[in-house]
C-alpha cells in the first residue's frame, strides 16, 4: 500500500512539474515573441456616404484602406466584383493599391435596393483577405413582392384558436447547473398543438414577483439551446425555446445524429399546402409558448416581450403579431422576409427559396403552388398586422438574411417602431446594439 502511495505521489509530482514547465515555456514564448494587440493586416472599407445610404441614381464610391504591420499596401492587386446583392457577376475586376488605398467605383441603382461589392487581395504571407460591403439605395422605398391573402388573418386566428384547446401538460426537468440562490432553471416540455410539442429552458428569478416575461425563439437549424441568466438578472422570467421537440439532455453525438435524421430540410417540409407546411405548427407553437409564460402566477400581467435573431427574429414578429398578450417585440435580422424576392431577380430572405443557391432553398413543387403557401408564412404579412412597439436591428453585410428583405418587412410595420442599423455588421449583432435594445425595452415597460 505504501509503495502504491509513493508511486501515485511520484506520478502526481511528475504531472505538476510538466504543467509548470509548459507554463514557463509558454510565458517565455510570449515574452520573446509578444502578444499582438492588433491584426497584422488591417482593412477598412469606407463609402463616400458615411451612413452607406444613397438615393437611387446617385453614384457610390468605396474607398478600401489596407495596411500590413502599419505599412500601406503598394502595388498589391485588389480583385472585386459589384452588382445587386446576391446577384454578383462571375467576372472579377481589379485595381492596385497605391499608398494603402484602392477606390472602387460601384456605380448606382435605378430602383430601391442594395448594391454589393465583394473584394479580396493576397497578403504577403500568401493568405487571402476579403470582405463583403453593401450600400443602400433609397431603402425606405423598398416594397415587398409578397401578396397578402384575403383570408390571412382568419386562417391564423382559426389555427391559434384550435391550438388553444390543447392543454399544455408541462413536463419539467430540473437543471441544477443553471440554478442557484438567485434563479431557478428548469427544462420544460409543452404541448402546444394537436401533435406539436416544444421545449424551453425556463429561468425564473427567486421570489414571488411579479415579473415581466421574455420569450426567445431560436435561430435556424436544430442545434441544442442553452439557458441564460441575462434577463433573469434584469428581473424577468425568461424562456429560450426549441421548436423541433429535440431532447436537449442526450449526449451531443447522439443529438447530432438524431437532429440530422429528424430535422433535415424542415424549412421545405410540407410546402404543398398551408395546412401541411412545417412552419404552421411552429408559428402557432411559439404563440402558445407566450401563452404559457403569461399563465405563470409570477407574471406581472403587464409586460410580455418577444425577442430573437434570424429565424428567431422572424418568429419574434410572428408571435407578437399572433398573440394579443405580447406587449413589445425586438427582432434582430429576421429571416423569412419577402420569400418570393428571388422569383423577381431580387434578393429574398432566408431560406432563399427560388434562388437555387443551396439545398435549403430548393423548391420541389410547382412554383405557383409554393408561392400560394408561402404567402401565409412570409414575415412581411405578419409585419402588416403587427400592433405592438417594435425594435429592429440589422446590418448591411448580411448575406444570410438580405437587408433588402429585412427592409421590405420594416417598411410594412405601421406600429410604433425604432431601428438600429449597423452597416458593417453581417449576420450577427454588436454588443452596443443589444444595449440599445435593452434600454428601449426598459422605456417601453409598464
Short mmCIF file of C-alpha atoms in Angstrom, two decimals:
data_model
loop_
_atom_site.label_atom_id
_atom_site.label_comp_id
_atom_site.label_asym_id
_atom_site.label_seq_id
_atom_site.Cartn_x
_atom_site.Cartn_y
_atom_site.Cartn_z
CA UNK A 1 0.00 0.00 0.00
CA UNK A 2 2.87 2.39 0.90
CA UNK A 3 4.60 1.53 -2.36
CA UNK A 4 1.42 2.36 -4.30
CA UNK A 5 1.09 5.67 -2.46
CA UNK A 6 4.67 6.57 -3.25
CA UNK A 7 4.16 5.69 -6.90
CA UNK A 8 0.97 7.77 -7.05
CA UNK A 9 2.68 10.75 -5.37
CA UNK A 10 5.57 10.49 -7.80
CA UNK A 11 3.18 10.43 -10.74
CA UNK A 12 1.27 13.47 -9.49
CA UNK A 13 4.54 15.31 -8.87
CA UNK A 14 5.71 14.49 -12.39
CA UNK A 15 2.46 15.82 -13.89
CA UNK A 16 2.70 19.03 -11.87
CA UNK A 17 6.30 19.58 -12.94
CA UNK A 18 5.32 19.04 -16.57
CA UNK A 19 2.50 21.60 -16.29
CA UNK A 20 4.79 24.12 -14.60
CA UNK A 21 7.47 23.58 -17.25
CA UNK A 22 4.95 24.05 -20.08
CA UNK A 23 3.60 27.21 -18.44
CA UNK A 24 7.09 28.66 -18.05
CA UNK A 25 7.89 27.83 -21.67
CA UNK A 26 4.66 29.47 -22.79
CA UNK A 27 5.45 32.57 -20.77
CA UNK A 28 8.96 32.72 -22.26
CA UNK A 29 7.48 32.31 -25.74
CA UNK A 30 5.11 35.22 -25.15
CA UNK A 31 7.91 37.33 -23.68
CA UNK A 32 10.11 36.65 -26.69
CA UNK A 33 7.56 36.97 -29.48
CA UNK A 34 4.99 39.24 -27.88
CA UNK A 35 1.21 39.14 -27.76
CA UNK A 36 -0.12 41.29 -30.65
CA UNK A 37 -2.93 43.68 -29.82
CA UNK A 38 -3.75 44.31 -33.48
CA UNK A 39 -4.13 42.23 -36.62
CA UNK A 40 -1.06 42.25 -38.89
CA UNK A 41 -3.31 43.02 -41.86
CA UNK A 42 -5.79 45.83 -41.16
CA UNK A 43 -8.52 46.62 -43.67
CA UNK A 44 -11.42 49.02 -43.68
CA UNK A 45 -13.87 49.92 -46.44
CA UNK A 46 -15.33 53.43 -46.37
CA UNK A 47 -18.18 54.51 -48.67
CA UNK A 48 -18.29 58.15 -49.72
CA UNK A 49 -21.62 58.44 -47.90
CA UNK A 50 -20.80 57.85 -44.25
CA UNK A 51 -24.12 56.14 -43.44
CA UNK A 52 -23.95 53.85 -46.52
CA UNK A 53 -27.22 55.36 -47.79
CA UNK A 54 -27.74 56.78 -51.27
CA UNK A 55 -30.67 57.97 -53.33
CA UNK A 56 -31.41 55.97 -56.44
CA UNK A 57 -29.41 57.42 -59.30
CA UNK A 58 -26.58 58.66 -57.08
CA UNK A 59 -23.11 57.28 -57.80
CA UNK A 60 -21.33 55.39 -55.00
CA UNK A 61 -17.59 55.02 -54.43
CA UNK A 62 -15.94 52.66 -51.97
CA UNK A 63 -12.52 53.50 -50.55
CA UNK A 64 -10.63 50.45 -49.31
CA UNK A 65 -7.69 51.07 -46.99
CA UNK A 66 -5.25 48.25 -46.17
CA UNK A 67 -2.04 48.04 -44.18
CA UNK A 68 0.35 45.27 -43.20
CA UNK A 69 2.07 45.88 -39.89
CA UNK A 70 1.14 49.53 -40.20
CA UNK A 71 2.69 49.91 -43.67
CA UNK A 72 0.35 50.93 -46.52
CA UNK A 73 -0.03 48.33 -49.27
CA UNK A 74 1.64 49.32 -52.50
CA UNK A 75 1.12 47.68 -55.87
CA UNK A 76 -0.94 44.80 -54.44
CA UNK A 77 -3.83 43.75 -56.68
CA UNK A 78 -7.35 44.10 -55.31
CA UNK A 79 -9.92 41.91 -57.06
CA UNK A 80 -13.55 42.95 -56.81
CA UNK A 81 -16.98 42.48 -58.30
CA UNK A 82 -20.00 44.73 -57.95
CA UNK A 83 -23.68 44.05 -58.51
CA UNK A 84 -27.13 43.87 -56.90
CA UNK A 85 -26.87 41.97 -53.63
CA UNK A 86 -26.83 38.20 -54.07
CA UNK A 87 -26.65 38.68 -57.85
CA UNK A 88 -22.95 39.46 -58.24
CA UNK A 89 -21.35 38.79 -61.64
CA UNK A 90 -18.95 35.89 -62.10
CA UNK A 91 -16.22 38.04 -63.59
CA UNK A 92 -13.78 39.96 -61.35
CA UNK A 93 -12.40 43.42 -61.98
CA UNK A 94 -9.12 44.56 -60.47
CA UNK A 95 -7.22 47.61 -59.29
CA UNK A 96 -3.91 48.06 -57.44
CA UNK A 97 -3.39 49.59 -54.01
CA UNK A 98 -1.46 52.85 -54.07
CA UNK A 99 -0.41 54.41 -50.79
CA UNK A 100 -2.51 51.83 -48.97
CA UNK A 101 -5.74 52.75 -50.76
CA UNK A 102 -7.86 51.49 -53.63
CA UNK A 103 -11.07 53.15 -54.80
CA UNK A 104 -13.87 51.12 -56.37
CA UNK A 105 -16.50 52.96 -58.38
CA UNK A 106 -19.62 50.97 -57.56
CA UNK A 107 -21.99 52.89 -59.81
CA UNK A 108 -25.64 53.30 -58.87
CA UNK A 109 -29.06 51.67 -58.78
CA UNK A 110 -32.17 52.92 -60.54
CA UNK A 111 -34.53 51.05 -58.22
CA UNK A 112 -34.56 50.87 -54.40
CA UNK A 113 -32.31 48.11 -53.11
CA UNK A 114 -28.72 47.21 -52.26
CA UNK A 115 -25.55 47.24 -54.30
CA UNK A 116 -22.85 44.84 -53.10
CA UNK A 117 -19.08 44.79 -53.51
CA UNK A 118 -17.14 41.62 -52.82
CA UNK A 119 -13.38 42.18 -52.71
CA UNK A 120 -10.22 40.26 -51.90
CA UNK A 121 -6.43 40.57 -52.07
CA UNK A 122 -3.41 38.43 -51.25
CA UNK A 123 -1.27 39.33 -48.26
CA UNK A 124 2.50 38.94 -48.09
CA UNK A 125 2.20 35.58 -46.32
CA UNK A 126 0.09 34.17 -49.16
CA UNK A 127 -3.24 34.37 -47.34
CA UNK A 128 -6.36 35.99 -48.76
CA UNK A 129 -8.04 38.96 -47.08
CA UNK A 130 -11.61 39.52 -48.18
CA UNK A 131 -14.88 41.19 -47.24
CA UNK A 132 -18.37 42.00 -48.46
CA UNK A 133 -19.79 45.52 -48.37
CA UNK A 134 -23.36 46.55 -49.27
CA UNK A 135 -24.70 50.03 -49.85
CA UNK A 136 -28.36 51.07 -49.61
CA UNK A 137 -30.24 52.95 -52.31
CA UNK A 138 -33.49 54.57 -51.13
CA UNK A 139 -34.18 51.60 -48.78
CA UNK A 140 -37.23 53.32 -47.28
CA UNK A 141 -38.89 52.81 -50.66
CA UNK A 142 -38.25 49.05 -50.91
CA UNK A 143 -41.59 47.34 -51.44
CA UNK A 144 -42.35 43.72 -50.68
CA UNK A 145 -43.04 41.41 -53.61
CA UNK A 146 -45.26 39.16 -51.48
CA UNK A 147 -49.04 39.47 -51.67
CA UNK A 148 -51.28 39.14 -48.62
CA UNK A 149 -54.11 36.59 -48.95
CA UNK A 150 -57.58 37.93 -48.21
CA UNK A 151 -58.12 35.30 -45.52
CA UNK A 152 -54.68 35.67 -43.91
CA UNK A 153 -55.96 36.87 -40.53
CA UNK A 154 -58.82 34.38 -40.46
CA UNK A 155 -56.50 31.48 -41.25
CA UNK A 156 -54.16 32.23 -38.36
CA UNK A 157 -56.90 33.14 -35.90
CA UNK A 158 -58.51 29.77 -36.54
CA UNK A 159 -55.18 27.91 -36.21
CA UNK A 160 -54.39 29.57 -32.88
CA UNK A 161 -57.93 29.04 -31.59
CA UNK A 162 -57.65 25.30 -32.28
CA UNK A 163 -54.23 25.09 -30.63
CA UNK A 164 -55.52 26.85 -27.52
CA UNK A 165 -57.93 23.96 -26.96
CA UNK A 166 -54.93 21.71 -26.22
CA UNK A 167 -53.74 21.75 -22.58
CA UNK A 168 -50.02 22.42 -22.07
CA UNK A 169 -49.37 19.28 -19.96
CA UNK A 170 -45.98 20.74 -18.92
CA UNK A 171 -43.18 18.30 -18.17
CA UNK A 172 -40.39 19.77 -16.01
CA UNK A 173 -36.78 18.71 -15.60
CA UNK A 174 -34.53 20.44 -13.06
CA UNK A 175 -31.29 21.96 -14.35
CA UNK A 176 -29.07 22.18 -11.23
CA UNK A 177 -26.06 23.65 -13.07
CA UNK A 178 -28.16 26.70 -14.05
CA UNK A 179 -29.91 27.04 -10.68
CA UNK A 180 -28.64 28.92 -7.63
CA UNK A 181 -29.88 31.15 -4.82
CA UNK A 182 -30.88 33.81 -7.36
CA UNK A 183 -32.53 31.75 -10.13
CA UNK A 184 -34.43 28.56 -10.73
CA UNK A 185 -33.91 26.94 -14.13
CA UNK A 186 -35.91 24.02 -15.49
CA UNK A 187 -36.29 22.44 -18.90
CA UNK A 188 -39.99 22.39 -19.72
CA UNK A 189 -41.74 20.45 -22.48
CA UNK A 190 -45.07 21.90 -23.63
CA UNK A 191 -47.94 20.51 -25.67
CA UNK A 192 -48.67 23.45 -27.96
CA UNK A 193 -50.84 21.88 -30.64
CA UNK A 194 -52.68 18.69 -31.52
CA UNK A 195 -49.45 16.92 -32.49
CA UNK A 196 -46.88 19.58 -31.60
CA UNK A 197 -44.53 19.83 -28.64
CA UNK A 198 -41.76 22.32 -27.96
CA UNK A 199 -39.13 22.55 -25.25
CA UNK A 200 -37.67 25.52 -23.46
CA UNK A 201 -35.25 26.45 -20.71
CA UNK A 202 -37.32 28.41 -18.22
CA UNK A 203 -35.28 30.59 -15.85
CA UNK A 204 -37.10 32.45 -13.10
CA UNK A 205 -35.79 34.89 -10.51
CA UNK A 206 -36.29 33.71 -6.96
CA UNK A 207 -39.20 35.30 -5.13
CA UNK A 208 -42.87 35.80 -5.72
CA UNK A 209 -42.53 38.51 -8.33
CA UNK A 210 -44.39 39.77 -10.16
CA UNK A 211 -42.02 39.74 -13.14
CA UNK A 212 -42.15 40.61 -16.84
CA UNK A 213 -41.83 37.59 -19.16
CA UNK A 214 -39.45 37.26 -22.11
CA UNK A 215 -39.77 34.63 -24.82
CA UNK A 216 -36.79 33.93 -27.10
CA UNK A 217 -37.45 31.80 -30.21
CA UNK A 218 -34.43 30.03 -31.74
CA UNK A 219 -32.39 30.69 -34.86
CA UNK A 220 -32.49 28.35 -37.84
CA UNK A 221 -31.39 24.74 -37.68
CA UNK A 222 -31.85 22.23 -34.92
CA UNK A 223 -28.88 22.80 -32.62
CA UNK A 224 -29.11 22.50 -28.87
CA UNK A 225 -30.25 25.54 -26.93
CA UNK A 226 -28.92 26.70 -23.57
CA UNK A 227 -30.30 28.65 -20.61
CA UNK A 228 -29.27 32.26 -19.98
CA UNK A 229 -29.30 34.46 -16.89
CA UNK A 230 -29.24 37.81 -18.74
CA UNK A 231 -32.94 38.60 -18.48
CA UNK A 232 -33.37 36.99 -15.05
CA UNK A 233 -30.58 39.31 -13.86
CA UNK A 234 -32.79 42.17 -15.07
CA UNK A 235 -35.72 40.83 -13.05
CA UNK A 236 -37.52 38.98 -15.88
CA UNK A 237 -38.81 35.44 -16.35
CA UNK A 238 -37.02 34.11 -19.43
CA UNK A 239 -37.66 31.14 -21.70
CA UNK A 240 -35.47 30.12 -24.63
CA UNK A 241 -37.36 27.61 -26.75
CA UNK A 242 -36.52 24.81 -29.19
CA UNK A 243 -39.12 24.24 -31.90
CA UNK A 244 -38.46 20.65 -33.02
CA UNK A 245 -39.08 18.77 -29.73
CA UNK A 246 -35.49 17.52 -29.72
CA UNK A 247 -34.29 16.05 -26.43
CA UNK A 248 -31.80 18.61 -25.08
CA UNK A 249 -30.28 16.34 -22.46
CA UNK A 250 -28.86 13.49 -24.53
CA UNK A 251 -25.10 13.43 -25.36
CA UNK A 252 -24.01 15.69 -28.20
CA UNK A 253 -23.00 12.88 -30.55
CA UNK A 254 -26.38 11.16 -30.22
CA UNK A 255 -28.14 14.53 -30.51
CA UNK A 256 -26.39 15.38 -33.77
CA UNK A 257 -27.38 12.05 -35.31
CA UNK A 258 -30.95 12.43 -34.12
CA UNK A 259 -31.41 16.01 -35.33
CA UNK A 260 -30.00 15.26 -38.77
CA UNK A 261 -32.40 12.37 -39.21
CA UNK A 262 -35.37 14.21 -37.76
CA UNK A 263 -34.94 17.80 -38.91
CA UNK A 264 -33.05 17.82 -42.20
CA UNK A 265 -34.85 20.11 -44.65
CA UNK A 266 -37.61 21.04 -42.21
CA UNK A 267 -37.96 24.51 -43.78
CA UNK A 268 -39.16 22.86 -47.02
CA UNK A 269 -41.29 20.13 -45.48
CA UNK A 270 -44.99 20.03 -46.39
CA UNK A 271 -44.87 23.16 -48.54
CA UNK A 272 -47.52 21.81 -50.89
CA UNK A 273 -50.26 23.16 -48.60
CA UNK A 274 -50.65 25.88 -45.99
CA UNK A 275 -52.11 23.25 -43.63
CA UNK A 276 -49.30 20.73 -44.05
CA UNK A 277 -46.35 23.15 -44.07
CA UNK A 278 -43.94 22.50 -41.19
CA UNK A 279 -43.90 26.10 -40.03
CA UNK A 280 -47.64 26.19 -39.34
CA UNK A 281 -47.31 24.30 -36.06
CA UNK A 282 -44.10 26.20 -35.29
CA UNK A 283 -45.73 29.63 -35.65
CA UNK A 284 -48.71 28.63 -33.56
CA UNK A 285 -46.44 26.82 -31.09
CA UNK A 286 -44.44 29.98 -30.44
CA UNK A 287 -47.65 31.90 -29.80
CA UNK A 288 -48.70 29.19 -27.35
CA UNK A 289 -45.30 29.37 -25.61
CA UNK A 290 -46.06 33.00 -24.85
CA UNK A 291 -49.49 31.92 -23.58
CA UNK A 292 -47.69 29.57 -21.20
CA UNK A 293 -45.39 32.29 -19.86
CA UNK A 294 -48.38 34.55 -19.32
CA UNK A 295 -50.15 31.78 -17.42
CA UNK A 296 -47.46 31.70 -14.74
CA UNK A 297 -48.63 33.20 -11.43
CA UNK A 298 -45.34 35.12 -11.18
CA UNK A 299 -46.07 37.11 -14.39
CA UNK A 300 -46.71 40.80 -13.72
CA UNK A 301 -49.69 40.81 -16.10
CA UNK A 302 -48.30 43.85 -17.95
CA UNK A 303 -45.13 43.04 -19.86
CA UNK A 304 -44.76 40.18 -22.36
CA UNK A 305 -41.66 40.54 -24.53
CA UNK A 306 -40.54 38.52 -27.54
CA UNK A 307 -37.00 38.74 -28.95
CA UNK A 308 -34.71 36.67 -31.17
CA UNK A 309 -32.42 36.75 -34.18
CA UNK A 310 -32.56 35.34 -37.72
CA UNK A 311 -35.25 32.62 -37.74
CA UNK A 312 -35.80 33.71 -34.14
CA UNK A 313 -36.25 37.28 -35.40
CA UNK A 314 -38.92 36.07 -37.81
CA UNK A 315 -40.66 34.09 -35.07
CA UNK A 316 -40.46 37.17 -32.83
CA UNK A 317 -42.52 39.25 -35.28
CA UNK A 318 -44.89 36.37 -35.96
CA UNK A 319 -45.51 35.62 -32.27
CA UNK A 320 -46.11 39.27 -31.42
CA UNK A 321 -48.50 39.59 -34.37
CA UNK A 322 -50.48 36.44 -33.50
CA UNK A 323 -50.66 36.66 -29.72
CA UNK A 324 -52.61 39.54 -28.25
CA UNK A 325 -50.74 39.14 -24.94
CA UNK A 326 -47.46 40.39 -26.46
CA UNK A 327 -46.64 43.97 -25.41
CA UNK A 328 -43.42 44.52 -27.40
CA UNK A 329 -41.04 42.72 -29.72
CA UNK A 330 -37.39 43.07 -30.68
CA UNK A 331 -36.37 41.11 -33.78
CA UNK A 332 -32.78 41.05 -35.00
CA UNK A 333 -32.03 40.49 -38.73
CA UNK A 334 -35.24 38.49 -39.23
CA UNK A 335 -35.37 35.60 -41.69
CA UNK A 336 -38.36 34.50 -43.81
CA UNK A 337 -38.99 38.02 -45.15
CA UNK A 338 -40.10 38.65 -48.73
CA UNK A 339 -39.72 34.99 -49.68
CA UNK A 340 -40.66 35.48 -53.35
CA UNK A 341 -37.90 38.01 -53.98
CA UNK A 342 -35.70 35.64 -55.97
CA UNK A 343 -38.55 34.97 -58.39
CA UNK A 344 -38.22 38.63 -59.36
CA UNK A 345 -34.43 38.60 -59.65
CA UNK A 346 -34.15 40.40 -56.32
CA UNK A 347 -32.60 39.27 -53.05
CA UNK A 348 -35.16 37.49 -50.86
CA UNK A 349 -34.99 36.31 -47.28
CA UNK A 350 -33.65 33.09 -45.80
CA UNK A 351 -34.05 30.23 -46.71
CA UNK A 352 -33.63 31.87 -50.15
CA UNK A 353 -36.41 29.91 -51.82
CA UNK A 354 -36.39 30.01 -55.62
CA UNK A 355 -32.73 31.10 -55.67
CA UNK A 356 -31.11 27.77 -56.49
CA UNK A 357 -28.21 28.79 -54.25
CA UNK A 358 -28.18 25.81 -51.91
CA UNK A 359 -30.13 22.83 -50.64
CA UNK A 360 -32.27 24.54 -48.00
CA UNK A 361 -33.74 26.84 -50.63
CA UNK A 362 -34.79 24.11 -53.03
CA UNK A 363 -38.44 24.11 -54.03
CA UNK A 364 -39.54 20.71 -55.32
CA UNK A 365 -43.15 21.54 -56.16
CA UNK A 366 -44.56 23.87 -58.84
CA UNK A 367 -43.57 27.42 -58.03
CA UNK A 368 -47.17 28.67 -58.21
CA UNK A 369 -48.14 26.14 -55.54
CA UNK A 370 -45.21 27.10 -53.33
CA UNK A 371 -45.98 30.80 -53.63
CA UNK A 372 -49.62 30.18 -52.69
CA UNK A 373 -48.44 28.51 -49.47
CA UNK A 374 -45.61 30.86 -48.59
CA UNK A 375 -47.84 33.94 -48.67
CA UNK A 376 -49.32 32.70 -45.41
CA UNK A 377 -45.88 32.33 -43.82
CA UNK A 378 -43.98 35.36 -45.09
CA UNK A 379 -42.93 37.70 -42.27
CA UNK A 380 -43.93 40.77 -44.30
CA UNK A 381 -47.58 39.80 -43.92
CA UNK A 382 -47.22 39.46 -40.16
CA UNK A 383 -45.42 42.82 -40.12
CA UNK A 384 -48.53 44.28 -41.73
CA UNK A 385 -50.73 43.23 -38.80
CA UNK A 386 -48.21 43.94 -36.03
CA UNK A 387 -49.57 46.40 -33.45
CA UNK A 388 -47.06 46.34 -30.57
CA UNK A 389 -43.99 48.60 -30.25
CA UNK A 390 -41.10 47.09 -32.19
CA UNK A 391 -37.33 47.49 -32.03
CA UNK A 392 -35.49 46.02 -35.01
CA UNK A 393 -31.76 45.80 -35.60
CA UNK A 394 -29.85 44.59 -38.67
CA UNK A 395 -26.69 45.07 -40.69
CA UNK A 396 -25.92 45.50 -44.36
CA UNK A 397 -23.12 42.96 -44.83
CA UNK A 398 -25.56 40.14 -44.11
CA UNK A 399 -25.66 37.54 -46.88
CA UNK A 400 -27.97 35.19 -44.96
CA UNK A 401 -30.93 37.48 -44.31
CA UNK A 402 -30.53 40.11 -47.01
CA UNK A 403 -31.01 43.74 -45.95
CA UNK A 404 -33.34 44.13 -48.93
CA UNK A 405 -35.68 41.54 -47.43
CA UNK A 406 -35.42 42.99 -43.92
CA UNK A 407 -36.21 46.49 -45.16
CA UNK A 408 -39.21 45.09 -47.05
CA UNK A 409 -40.63 43.88 -43.73
CA UNK A 410 -39.64 47.01 -41.80
CA UNK A 411 -41.40 49.23 -44.32
CA UNK A 412 -44.67 47.31 -43.75
CA UNK A 413 -44.75 47.93 -39.99
CA UNK A 414 -47.25 50.62 -39.01
CA UNK A 415 -46.90 50.02 -35.26
CA UNK A 416 -44.61 52.29 -33.20
CA UNK A 417 -41.10 51.29 -34.19
CA UNK A 418 -37.41 52.04 -33.66
CA UNK A 419 -34.49 50.73 -35.68
CA UNK A 420 -30.78 50.22 -35.11
CA UNK A 421 -28.75 49.75 -38.29
CA UNK A 422 -25.03 48.96 -38.23
CA UNK A 423 -23.94 48.86 -41.89
CA UNK A 424 -20.72 46.92 -41.20
CA UNK A 425 -22.35 44.05 -39.32
CA UNK A 426 -23.37 40.83 -41.01
CA UNK A 427 -25.48 38.00 -39.62
CA UNK A 428 -24.65 38.97 -36.04
CA UNK A 429 -25.02 41.94 -33.73
CA UNK A 430 -22.67 44.26 -31.90
CA UNK A 431 -22.99 44.38 -28.08
CA UNK A 432 -23.88 48.07 -28.43
CA UNK A 433 -26.93 47.12 -30.49
CA UNK A 434 -28.19 44.85 -27.76
CA UNK A 435 -27.62 47.54 -25.14
CA UNK A 436 -29.72 49.96 -27.22
CA UNK A 437 -32.40 47.29 -27.43
CA UNK A 438 -32.47 46.68 -23.68
CA UNK A 439 -32.67 50.39 -22.93
CA UNK A 440 -35.56 50.64 -25.39
CA UNK A 441 -37.28 47.71 -23.67
CA UNK A 442 -36.93 49.38 -20.29
CA UNK A 443 -38.56 52.55 -21.61
CA UNK A 444 -41.48 50.52 -23.03
CA UNK A 445 -42.14 48.54 -19.85
CA UNK A 446 -45.34 49.28 -17.95
#
